[in-house]
């Protein structure tokens, strides 16, 4: 039994909290988790945590935003109650897939040039040079896709549209006729040159514009009309808006993409968390967002043991990565078990989100007359693994397993799996799987409660947890 420790379970996964407390030999803390009628989260800790080590278990599945807010309020409540140390246990880290930097649609990252002043044709970077020129430097060109110099482009577009409506702009000579009031000499009335004897109501004579006339804001004034550019002449045609509009986005322009991962890391730290324990982060770089210790445990030992003891003649099977991003994860298991490895590669990289499900896939490796084992860290809609299983069966695989650490299985994932070529799907209970098991006969669940319980025990007693990282 571990003393001077408090384990608080959130509302996201109470079954996992019970398993962890059972391995530690302590009961879970008595807390009240509810919501007010308006929808606000209510947290009330009903026992003392003063001077104790508090471990708060909350998984990032289901209603992710509600569970995240509940976790932050619970951490803050324990900090206010004078807890000695607060550790957040996050089996599935929320927003772990939103830690990447913004990318172009083609996939290339936005990079910063080493010296933007001696490289005039460098591509647009996250921090481009200012439009205001330095005293000893030329003004920067702005965006290379034509969006820069908006004021000049607006003025040019306005001149072109008026030229199409009124003819090519020419400079008005004294004594010529045009639209406007009378007067001596040559005057400019509402941006139109007028002279004595000029007639504005003549339907056969179109007014002309001076080519060098420009207002203070860089936009040519309206011709013989009201403030909104509507011409009131009886024989004239109104200006036409250019096709696509002045403010339509130009090709190649990429709007800013928010990085929610950094924000979640800051929220946990500011709330009062002093240590984070999670499992199989989708992006390992996520640990660098924190100023506090982060322990990323591995689910690979569980998956490797399943392959070793549950897959018949596993030495003849093939470990397959469903995409290039998970190749390193899959090869680590294949090398430790001495098994061959194969990779599924997208032949045509999709440029739009709507095209990702239609990208052509190809297999690199041989699975003919063999058992194929797909390895991945996360399955949400299960589109990737079901398409991969279909390809493996087409290439001659006799049996297809899918070993996933975090089986979120949201939306219609269960129906997709039941109708797919997958023969067996193995996930961990990092997220609740009770409802999924009732609907999917192909599903098997591995318990990660022992891994987190051992991590909590070692951290509490000041022991090393490096043994939990040695999956070889």
Tab-separated table of C-alpha atoms in Angstrom:
chain	number	residue	atom	x	y	z
A	1	UNK	CA	0.000	0.000	0.000
A	2	UNK	CA	1.286	3.450	-0.965
A	3	UNK	CA	0.928	6.126	1.717
A	4	UNK	CA	0.635	9.915	1.568
A	5	UNK	CA	-0.838	9.781	-1.919
A	6	UNK	CA	-4.188	10.796	-3.374
A	7	UNK	CA	-5.521	9.532	-6.704
A	8	UNK	CA	-8.349	11.570	-8.205
A	9	UNK	CA	-10.235	10.193	-11.169
A	10	UNK	CA	-11.955	12.430	-13.688
A	11	UNK	CA	-15.246	11.690	-15.375
A	12	UNK	CA	-13.641	10.640	-18.673
A	13	UNK	CA	-12.559	7.122	-17.678
A	14	UNK	CA	-13.642	5.953	-14.196
A	15	UNK	CA	-12.911	2.277	-15.029
A	16	UNK	CA	-9.219	3.016	-15.589
A	17	UNK	CA	-9.076	4.918	-12.280
A	18	UNK	CA	-10.472	1.882	-10.477
A	19	UNK	CA	-7.878	-0.395	-12.074
A	20	UNK	CA	-4.975	1.885	-11.190
A	21	UNK	CA	-6.136	2.272	-7.583
A	22	UNK	CA	-6.601	-1.499	-7.344
A	23	UNK	CA	-2.973	-2.074	-8.374
A	24	UNK	CA	-1.771	0.586	-5.912
A	25	UNK	CA	-3.911	-0.789	-3.086
A	26	UNK	CA	-5.608	2.515	-2.266
A	27	UNK	CA	-9.165	3.785	-2.800
A	28	UNK	CA	-9.798	6.665	-5.206
A	29	UNK	CA	-10.312	10.083	-3.628
A	30	UNK	CA	-13.804	11.265	-2.853
A	31	UNK	CA	-14.598	14.107	-5.256
A	32	UNK	CA	-17.781	15.648	-6.595
A	33	UNK	CA	-17.786	16.192	-10.354
A	34	UNK	CA	-20.926	17.699	-11.844
A	35	UNK	CA	-22.282	20.535	-13.950
A	36	UNK	CA	-24.482	23.469	-13.147
A	37	UNK	CA	-27.682	23.946	-15.111
A	38	UNK	CA	-25.974	26.594	-17.232
A	39	UNK	CA	-23.321	24.033	-18.278
A	40	UNK	CA	-20.404	25.185	-16.133
A	41	UNK	CA	-18.169	22.513	-14.588
A	42	UNK	CA	-18.302	22.007	-10.831
A	43	UNK	CA	-15.472	20.303	-8.910
A	44	UNK	CA	-15.487	19.749	-5.153
A	45	UNK	CA	-12.745	17.749	-3.410
A	46	UNK	CA	-14.324	16.216	-0.325
A	47	UNK	CA	-11.174	15.116	1.501
A	48	UNK	CA	-7.916	16.711	2.575
A	49	UNK	CA	-5.015	16.844	0.127
A	50	UNK	CA	-2.784	19.156	2.184
A	51	UNK	CA	0.861	18.107	1.979
A	52	UNK	CA	0.094	15.046	-0.191
A	53	UNK	CA	1.075	13.966	-3.681
A	54	UNK	CA	-1.985	14.213	-5.902
A	55	UNK	CA	-2.365	12.250	-9.145
A	56	UNK	CA	-5.287	13.278	-11.355
A	57	UNK	CA	-6.346	10.784	-14.044
A	58	UNK	CA	-8.170	12.200	-17.048
A	59	UNK	CA	-8.135	10.845	-20.599
A	60	UNK	CA	-8.635	12.962	-23.712
A	61	UNK	CA	-11.540	11.080	-25.268
A	62	UNK	CA	-15.275	11.582	-25.497
A	63	UNK	CA	-16.213	15.170	-24.704
A	64	UNK	CA	-12.646	16.416	-24.948
A	65	UNK	CA	-13.276	20.076	-24.158
A	66	UNK	CA	-15.416	19.348	-21.079
A	67	UNK	CA	-12.900	16.847	-19.758
A	68	UNK	CA	-10.011	19.245	-20.326
A	69	UNK	CA	-11.773	22.047	-18.462
A	70	UNK	CA	-12.640	19.640	-15.639
A	71	UNK	CA	-8.980	18.631	-15.405
A	72	UNK	CA	-7.806	22.249	-15.235
A	73	UNK	CA	-10.314	23.122	-12.505
A	74	UNK	CA	-9.363	20.019	-10.507
A	75	UNK	CA	-5.659	20.882	-10.734
A	76	UNK	CA	-6.362	24.425	-9.605
A	77	UNK	CA	-8.517	23.156	-6.715
A	78	UNK	CA	-5.724	20.877	-5.480
A	79	UNK	CA	-3.199	23.680	-5.747
A	80	UNK	CA	-5.453	25.961	-3.712
A	81	UNK	CA	-5.877	23.159	-1.135
A	82	UNK	CA	-2.079	23.128	-0.522
A	83	UNK	CA	-1.219	19.853	-2.224
A	84	UNK	CA	2.511	19.105	-2.084
A	85	UNK	CA	2.790	17.996	-5.721
A	86	UNK	CA	0.241	17.678	-8.535
A	87	UNK	CA	0.739	15.189	-11.367
A	88	UNK	CA	-1.644	14.927	-14.320
A	89	UNK	CA	-2.088	11.408	-15.729
A	90	UNK	CA	-3.261	11.675	-19.331
A	91	UNK	CA	-3.397	8.237	-21.027
A	92	UNK	CA	-4.540	9.950	-24.235
A	93	UNK	CA	-3.252	13.491	-24.401
A	94	UNK	CA	-5.928	15.944	-25.629
A	95	UNK	CA	-5.139	17.980	-28.754
A	96	UNK	CA	-1.978	15.937	-29.299
A	97	UNK	CA	-2.548	15.979	-33.071
A	98	UNK	CA	-2.508	19.798	-33.268
A	99	UNK	CA	1.105	20.422	-32.379
A	100	UNK	CA	2.466	20.823	-35.905
A	101	UNK	CA	3.508	24.120	-37.468
A	102	UNK	CA	1.433	25.533	-40.359
A	103	UNK	CA	2.088	23.880	-43.724
A	104	UNK	CA	1.418	24.752	-47.300
A	105	UNK	CA	-1.214	22.700	-49.078
A	106	UNK	CA	1.614	20.836	-50.805
A	107	UNK	CA	3.026	19.814	-47.427
A	108	UNK	CA	6.172	21.960	-47.343
A	109	UNK	CA	6.616	23.848	-44.052
A	110	UNK	CA	6.757	27.611	-43.913
A	111	UNK	CA	10.437	28.379	-43.299
A	112	UNK	CA	12.249	31.570	-42.418
A	113	UNK	CA	14.966	32.770	-44.741
A	114	UNK	CA	18.431	33.192	-43.294
A	115	UNK	CA	18.747	36.767	-44.585
A	116	UNK	CA	15.705	38.164	-46.337
A	117	UNK	CA	17.491	41.345	-47.464
A	118	UNK	CA	20.132	39.665	-49.607
A	119	UNK	CA	17.585	37.184	-51.041
A	120	UNK	CA	14.986	39.248	-52.883
A	121	UNK	CA	13.135	36.232	-54.276
A	122	UNK	CA	12.841	34.244	-51.052
A	123	UNK	CA	9.437	32.580	-50.389
A	124	UNK	CA	7.003	33.982	-47.882
A	125	UNK	CA	8.058	33.170	-44.307
A	126	UNK	CA	6.314	33.297	-40.943
A	127	UNK	CA	8.212	36.486	-40.123
A	128	UNK	CA	8.582	38.522	-43.278
A	129	UNK	CA	10.231	41.900	-43.566
A	130	UNK	CA	8.168	44.956	-42.787
A	131	UNK	CA	6.738	47.067	-45.583
A	132	UNK	CA	8.290	50.147	-44.000
A	133	UNK	CA	11.767	50.491	-45.557
A	134	UNK	CA	14.906	50.793	-43.461
A	135	UNK	CA	16.862	54.040	-43.981
A	136	UNK	CA	19.624	52.197	-45.848
A	137	UNK	CA	17.540	49.387	-47.374
A	138	UNK	CA	14.963	49.137	-50.131
A	139	UNK	CA	11.315	48.488	-49.394
A	140	UNK	CA	10.469	44.782	-49.271
A	141	UNK	CA	8.344	43.247	-51.993
A	142	UNK	CA	5.829	41.852	-49.509
A	143	UNK	CA	3.992	38.658	-50.445
A	144	UNK	CA	5.141	36.931	-53.585
A	145	UNK	CA	1.632	35.805	-54.544
A	146	UNK	CA	0.383	39.283	-55.399
A	147	UNK	CA	-1.508	39.998	-52.199
A	148	UNK	CA	0.985	42.630	-51.076
A	149	UNK	CA	0.779	46.283	-52.074
A	150	UNK	CA	-2.975	46.191	-51.596
A	151	UNK	CA	-3.359	49.956	-51.942
A	152	UNK	CA	-1.603	50.034	-55.304
A	153	UNK	CA	-3.559	47.055	-56.599
A	154	UNK	CA	-6.861	48.620	-55.529
A	155	UNK	CA	-5.994	51.840	-57.337
A	156	UNK	CA	-4.946	49.950	-60.462
A	157	UNK	CA	-8.110	47.837	-60.442
A	158	UNK	CA	-10.302	50.921	-60.037
A	159	UNK	CA	-8.637	52.652	-62.979
A	160	UNK	CA	-9.038	49.563	-65.156
A	161	UNK	CA	-12.707	49.150	-64.282
A	162	UNK	CA	-13.456	52.808	-65.013
A	163	UNK	CA	-11.479	52.621	-68.237
A	164	UNK	CA	-13.680	49.739	-69.382
A	165	UNK	CA	-16.806	51.755	-68.600
A	166	UNK	CA	-15.811	55.203	-69.832
A	167	UNK	CA	-13.126	54.475	-72.342
A	168	UNK	CA	-9.381	54.973	-71.900
A	169	UNK	CA	-8.610	57.846	-69.529
A	170	UNK	CA	-7.285	60.977	-71.232
A	171	UNK	CA	-6.271	64.323	-69.872
A	172	UNK	CA	-8.980	66.955	-70.243
A	173	UNK	CA	-8.028	69.998	-72.292
A	174	UNK	CA	-9.332	73.499	-71.584
A	175	UNK	CA	-12.481	74.270	-73.498
A	176	UNK	CA	-13.561	70.647	-73.966
A	177	UNK	CA	-16.995	69.462	-73.003
A	178	UNK	CA	-17.701	67.127	-70.103
A	179	UNK	CA	-20.035	66.473	-67.214
A	180	UNK	CA	-20.121	69.154	-64.505
A	181	UNK	CA	-21.258	72.653	-63.650
A	182	UNK	CA	-20.324	75.878	-65.421
A	183	UNK	CA	-17.436	78.178	-64.612
A	184	UNK	CA	-14.649	80.171	-66.152
A	185	UNK	CA	-11.515	78.421	-67.335
A	186	UNK	CA	-10.884	74.759	-66.508
A	187	UNK	CA	-12.130	73.527	-63.121
A	188	UNK	CA	-12.337	70.124	-61.502
A	189	UNK	CA	-15.793	69.388	-60.169
A	190	UNK	CA	-16.212	65.936	-58.503
A	191	UNK	CA	-13.112	64.742	-60.302
A	192	UNK	CA	-14.357	65.807	-63.802
A	193	UNK	CA	-12.873	68.591	-65.842
A	194	UNK	CA	-15.501	71.185	-66.764
A	195	UNK	CA	-15.440	74.357	-68.834
A	196	UNK	CA	-17.889	77.067	-69.809
A	197	UNK	CA	-20.515	75.697	-72.085
A	198	UNK	CA	-20.057	72.076	-71.064
A	199	UNK	CA	-23.239	70.062	-70.871
A	200	UNK	CA	-23.670	67.182	-68.422
A	201	UNK	CA	-27.027	66.078	-69.766
A	202	UNK	CA	-25.934	65.442	-73.318
A	203	UNK	CA	-26.607	61.758	-73.949
A	204	UNK	CA	-24.267	61.563	-76.928
A	205	UNK	CA	-21.160	62.841	-75.181
A	206	UNK	CA	-19.485	60.655	-72.549
A	207	UNK	CA	-17.468	62.367	-69.837
A	208	UNK	CA	-13.755	61.694	-69.699
A	209	UNK	CA	-11.385	61.488	-66.760
A	210	UNK	CA	-7.950	62.968	-66.184
A	211	UNK	CA	-5.312	60.233	-66.048
A	212	UNK	CA	-3.250	61.864	-63.302
A	213	UNK	CA	-6.097	62.522	-60.850
A	214	UNK	CA	-5.847	60.646	-57.516
A	215	UNK	CA	-7.216	61.249	-54.061
A	216	UNK	CA	-5.308	61.184	-50.821
A	217	UNK	CA	-6.032	57.510	-50.094
A	218	UNK	CA	-4.735	56.277	-53.433
A	219	UNK	CA	-8.162	55.582	-55.011
A	220	UNK	CA	-9.354	57.570	-58.016
A	221	UNK	CA	-12.424	59.713	-57.261
A	222	UNK	CA	-15.834	58.916	-58.630
A	223	UNK	CA	-16.909	60.441	-61.942
A	224	UNK	CA	-19.995	62.663	-62.000
A	225	UNK	CA	-21.876	60.540	-59.456
A	226	UNK	CA	-22.612	60.022	-55.803
A	227	UNK	CA	-20.294	58.821	-53.050
A	228	UNK	CA	-20.765	55.111	-53.620
A	229	UNK	CA	-19.668	55.222	-57.241
A	230	UNK	CA	-23.135	55.023	-58.852
A	231	UNK	CA	-23.160	57.172	-61.998
A	232	UNK	CA	-26.213	59.374	-62.420
A	233	UNK	CA	-25.679	60.400	-66.026
A	234	UNK	CA	-28.522	59.560	-68.351
A	235	UNK	CA	-26.418	58.035	-71.139
A	236	UNK	CA	-23.632	56.352	-69.210
A	237	UNK	CA	-23.120	52.803	-67.970
A	238	UNK	CA	-22.149	52.102	-64.342
A	239	UNK	CA	-18.661	50.720	-63.561
A	240	UNK	CA	-18.414	46.949	-63.453
A	241	UNK	CA	-16.766	45.076	-60.592
A	242	UNK	CA	-13.780	42.960	-61.720
A	243	UNK	CA	-14.411	39.237	-61.853
A	244	UNK	CA	-13.519	37.594	-58.521
A	245	UNK	CA	-13.597	40.840	-56.581
A	246	UNK	CA	-10.746	42.994	-55.335
A	247	UNK	CA	-10.368	41.154	-52.011
A	248	UNK	CA	-10.615	37.556	-53.258
A	249	UNK	CA	-7.728	35.365	-51.978
A	250	UNK	CA	-4.933	34.782	-54.445
A	251	UNK	CA	-3.706	31.281	-55.390
A	252	UNK	CA	-1.062	29.972	-53.021
A	253	UNK	CA	-2.125	32.093	-50.062
A	254	UNK	CA	-2.352	30.126	-46.816
A	255	UNK	CA	-4.186	31.522	-43.843
A	256	UNK	CA	-2.739	31.094	-40.375
A	257	UNK	CA	-3.416	27.778	-38.611
A	258	UNK	CA	-3.728	27.890	-34.822
A	259	UNK	CA	-1.461	25.599	-32.797
A	260	UNK	CA	-3.763	24.389	-30.043
A	261	UNK	CA	-1.105	22.043	-28.663
A	262	UNK	CA	1.010	24.864	-27.315
A	263	UNK	CA	-2.034	26.443	-25.688
A	264	UNK	CA	-3.019	23.208	-23.915
A	265	UNK	CA	0.516	22.834	-22.556
A	266	UNK	CA	0.430	26.398	-21.198
A	267	UNK	CA	-2.996	25.870	-19.649
A	268	UNK	CA	-1.885	22.772	-17.746
A	269	UNK	CA	1.226	24.523	-16.473
A	270	UNK	CA	-0.604	27.679	-15.421
A	271	UNK	CA	-3.323	25.662	-13.679
A	272	UNK	CA	-0.686	24.200	-11.371
A	273	UNK	CA	0.419	20.846	-12.817
A	274	UNK	CA	4.029	20.026	-11.927
A	275	UNK	CA	4.408	16.739	-13.794
A	276	UNK	CA	2.738	15.111	-16.826
A	277	UNK	CA	2.534	11.374	-17.471
A	278	UNK	CA	1.058	10.238	-20.779
A	279	UNK	CA	1.364	7.376	-23.267
A	280	UNK	CA	2.362	7.269	-26.937
A	281	UNK	CA	2.161	10.931	-27.864
A	282	UNK	CA	1.144	11.383	-31.468
A	283	UNK	CA	4.039	13.839	-31.896
A	284	UNK	CA	7.114	13.429	-29.720
A	285	UNK	CA	7.872	17.148	-30.130
A	286	UNK	CA	4.910	17.870	-27.862
A	287	UNK	CA	7.135	17.341	-24.820
A	288	UNK	CA	9.137	20.408	-25.775
A	289	UNK	CA	6.100	22.668	-25.260
A	290	UNK	CA	6.273	22.161	-21.491
A	291	UNK	CA	8.486	23.763	-18.868
A	292	UNK	CA	7.702	20.871	-16.499
A	293	UNK	CA	8.740	17.174	-16.674
A	294	UNK	CA	6.800	15.066	-19.175
A	295	UNK	CA	7.049	11.261	-19.160
A	296	UNK	CA	5.853	9.665	-22.395
A	297	UNK	CA	5.254	5.993	-21.613
A	298	UNK	CA	5.171	3.357	-24.329
A	299	UNK	CA	2.345	1.026	-25.230
A	300	UNK	CA	4.715	-1.036	-27.368
A	301	UNK	CA	5.523	-3.665	-24.687
A	302	UNK	CA	1.840	-4.593	-24.514
A	303	UNK	CA	1.542	-4.776	-28.292
A	304	UNK	CA	4.772	-6.727	-28.602
A	305	UNK	CA	3.676	-9.279	-26.001
A	306	UNK	CA	0.379	-9.741	-27.796
A	307	UNK	CA	2.195	-10.478	-31.045
A	308	UNK	CA	4.552	-12.873	-29.324
A	309	UNK	CA	1.944	-14.888	-27.414
A	310	UNK	CA	-1.313	-14.462	-29.354
A	311	UNK	CA	-0.334	-14.477	-33.041
A	312	UNK	CA	0.263	-18.026	-34.340
A	313	UNK	CA	3.706	-18.511	-35.903
A	314	UNK	CA	4.442	-14.805	-35.540
A	315	UNK	CA	7.958	-15.133	-36.974
A	316	UNK	CA	6.417	-15.684	-40.399
A	317	UNK	CA	4.091	-12.683	-40.068
A	318	UNK	CA	4.823	-9.208	-41.417
A	319	UNK	CA	4.701	-5.955	-39.441
A	320	UNK	CA	3.070	-3.265	-41.598
A	321	UNK	CA	2.966	0.484	-41.083
A	322	UNK	CA	-0.228	2.024	-42.553
A	323	UNK	CA	1.565	5.272	-43.432
A	324	UNK	CA	5.054	6.709	-43.672
A	325	UNK	CA	4.663	8.667	-40.430
A	326	UNK	CA	4.394	5.494	-38.341
A	327	UNK	CA	7.288	3.638	-39.979
A	328	UNK	CA	9.671	4.256	-37.086
A	329	UNK	CA	7.120	2.996	-34.564
A	330	UNK	CA	6.451	-0.171	-36.540
A	331	UNK	CA	10.100	-0.938	-37.311
A	332	UNK	CA	10.964	-0.741	-33.593
A	333	UNK	CA	8.591	-3.653	-32.901
A	334	UNK	CA	9.652	-5.559	-36.033
A	335	UNK	CA	13.340	-5.311	-35.161
A	336	UNK	CA	12.831	-6.356	-31.531
A	337	UNK	CA	10.857	-9.454	-32.613
A	338	UNK	CA	13.016	-10.262	-35.636
A	339	UNK	CA	10.098	-9.969	-38.068
A	340	UNK	CA	9.966	-8.618	-41.641
A	341	UNK	CA	8.583	-5.145	-42.266
A	342	UNK	CA	6.369	-3.612	-44.950
A	343	UNK	CA	5.102	-0.091	-45.575
A	344	UNK	CA	1.964	1.335	-47.159
A	345	UNK	CA	2.706	4.493	-49.090
A	346	UNK	CA	0.297	7.042	-50.525
A	347	UNK	CA	1.092	7.181	-54.216
A	348	UNK	CA	-0.461	10.617	-54.751
A	349	UNK	CA	-0.168	13.082	-51.898
A	350	UNK	CA	-3.573	14.775	-51.361
A	351	UNK	CA	-3.639	18.554	-51.515
A	352	UNK	CA	-7.010	19.009	-49.847
A	353	UNK	CA	-8.592	17.483	-46.776
A	354	UNK	CA	-11.505	16.216	-48.860
A	355	UNK	CA	-9.058	14.332	-51.109
A	356	UNK	CA	-7.277	12.418	-48.355
A	357	UNK	CA	-9.765	9.568	-48.407
A	358	UNK	CA	-9.281	9.206	-52.163
A	359	UNK	CA	-5.471	9.122	-52.192
A	360	UNK	CA	-4.083	6.068	-53.970
A	361	UNK	CA	-2.168	3.669	-51.692
A	362	UNK	CA	0.582	1.226	-52.639
A	363	UNK	CA	2.329	-1.508	-50.666
A	364	UNK	CA	6.112	-1.597	-50.311
A	365	UNK	CA	6.952	-5.156	-49.274
A	366	UNK	CA	5.613	-8.706	-49.606
A	367	UNK	CA	2.648	-10.039	-47.608
A	368	UNK	CA	1.545	-12.797	-49.958
A	369	UNK	CA	0.315	-15.887	-48.047
A	370	UNK	CA	1.345	-14.313	-44.749
A	371	UNK	CA	-0.270	-12.811	-41.697
A	372	UNK	CA	-0.137	-8.987	-41.737
A	373	UNK	CA	-0.014	-6.968	-38.523
A	374	UNK	CA	-0.804	-3.234	-38.797
A	375	UNK	CA	0.816	-1.053	-36.117
A	376	UNK	CA	-0.352	2.486	-35.356
A	377	UNK	CA	-0.636	4.790	-32.352
A	378	UNK	CA	-4.166	6.103	-32.860
A	379	UNK	CA	-7.369	5.199	-34.673
A	380	UNK	CA	-10.078	7.854	-34.774
A	381	UNK	CA	-12.344	7.351	-37.784
A	382	UNK	CA	-10.395	4.173	-38.722
A	383	UNK	CA	-10.312	5.158	-42.382
A	384	UNK	CA	-6.565	4.581	-42.668
A	385	UNK	CA	-6.431	1.102	-41.154
A	386	UNK	CA	-9.535	-0.162	-42.972
A	387	UNK	CA	-8.186	0.970	-46.342
A	388	UNK	CA	-4.820	-0.532	-45.449
A	389	UNK	CA	-6.465	-3.853	-44.534
A	390	UNK	CA	-8.305	-3.886	-47.858
A	391	UNK	CA	-5.020	-3.344	-49.698
A	392	UNK	CA	-3.258	-6.094	-47.718
A	393	UNK	CA	-5.983	-8.607	-48.486
A	394	UNK	CA	-5.775	-7.613	-52.151
A	395	UNK	CA	-2.015	-8.260	-52.074
A	396	UNK	CA	-2.540	-11.779	-50.744
A	397	UNK	CA	-2.464	-11.507	-46.933
A	398	UNK	CA	-4.233	-14.419	-45.243
A	399	UNK	CA	-5.085	-12.707	-41.939
A	400	UNK	CA	-4.924	-9.037	-40.941
A	401	UNK	CA	-4.430	-7.778	-37.389
A	402	UNK	CA	-4.472	-4.115	-36.354
A	403	UNK	CA	-2.686	-3.183	-33.108
A	404	UNK	CA	-3.582	0.356	-31.976
A	405	UNK	CA	-2.559	2.095	-28.746
A	406	UNK	CA	-5.419	4.605	-28.610
A	407	UNK	CA	-8.669	3.314	-30.082
A	408	UNK	CA	-10.858	6.418	-30.103
A	409	UNK	CA	-13.190	4.961	-32.773
A	410	UNK	CA	-15.392	8.016	-33.161
A	411	UNK	CA	-18.236	8.574	-35.597
A	412	UNK	CA	-19.038	5.569	-37.772
A	413	UNK	CA	-15.687	3.878	-37.091
A	414	UNK	CA	-17.277	0.769	-35.571
A	415	UNK	CA	-19.517	0.196	-38.596
A	416	UNK	CA	-16.560	0.762	-40.900
A	417	UNK	CA	-14.460	-1.789	-39.009
A	418	UNK	CA	-17.235	-4.396	-38.986
A	419	UNK	CA	-17.618	-4.088	-42.750
A	420	UNK	CA	-13.868	-3.958	-43.473
A	421	UNK	CA	-11.297	-6.624	-44.301
A	422	UNK	CA	-9.832	-6.434	-40.787
A	423	UNK	CA	-9.932	-9.770	-38.988
A	424	UNK	CA	-8.896	-8.577	-35.521
A	425	UNK	CA	-8.529	-5.128	-33.921
A	426	UNK	CA	-6.494	-4.847	-30.702
A	427	UNK	CA	-6.563	-1.579	-28.699
A	428	UNK	CA	-5.706	-0.506	-25.155
A	429	UNK	CA	-8.082	0.878	-22.546
A	430	UNK	CA	-6.464	4.319	-22.573
A	431	UNK	CA	-9.978	5.423	-23.557
A	432	UNK	CA	-13.254	3.691	-22.543
A	433	UNK	CA	-13.933	0.648	-24.719
A	434	UNK	CA	-16.991	-0.948	-23.059
A	435	UNK	CA	-19.503	0.388	-25.586
A	436	UNK	CA	-17.184	-0.394	-28.491
A	437	UNK	CA	-16.813	-4.017	-27.411
A	438	UNK	CA	-20.579	-4.495	-27.423
A	439	UNK	CA	-20.842	-3.308	-31.032
A	440	UNK	CA	-17.664	-4.772	-32.543
A	441	UNK	CA	-16.944	-8.525	-32.210
A	442	UNK	CA	-13.502	-8.023	-33.782
A	443	UNK	CA	-12.308	-5.822	-30.908
A	444	UNK	CA	-9.917	-6.920	-28.146
A	445	UNK	CA	-8.735	-4.662	-25.307
A	446	UNK	CA	-5.376	-4.636	-23.502
A	447	UNK	CA	-5.072	-3.161	-20.012
A	448	UNK	CA	-2.682	-0.225	-19.458
A	449	UNK	CA	-3.661	0.235	-15.809
A	450	UNK	CA	-0.634	-1.741	-14.623
A	451	UNK	CA	1.757	0.498	-16.576
A	452	UNK	CA	0.349	3.729	-15.125
A	453	UNK	CA	0.109	2.256	-11.613
A	454	UNK	CA	3.789	1.287	-11.717
A	455	UNK	CA	4.704	4.732	-13.034
A	456	UNK	CA	2.795	6.412	-10.187
A	457	UNK	CA	4.456	4.153	-7.591
A	458	UNK	CA	7.961	4.822	-8.908
A	459	UNK	CA	7.441	8.576	-9.187
A	460	UNK	CA	5.990	8.752	-5.674
A	461	UNK	CA	8.959	6.893	-4.152
A	462	UNK	CA	11.537	8.772	-6.223
A	463	UNK	CA	12.561	5.724	-8.244
A	464	UNK	CA	13.567	5.691	-11.882
A	465	UNK	CA	10.893	4.904	-14.437
A	466	UNK	CA	13.348	4.299	-17.271
A	467	UNK	CA	12.522	0.600	-17.095
A	468	UNK	CA	9.064	1.480	-18.448
A	469	UNK	CA	10.699	2.959	-21.553
A	470	UNK	CA	12.773	-0.141	-22.309
A	471	UNK	CA	10.374	-1.849	-24.664
A	472	UNK	CA	13.148	-3.943	-26.220
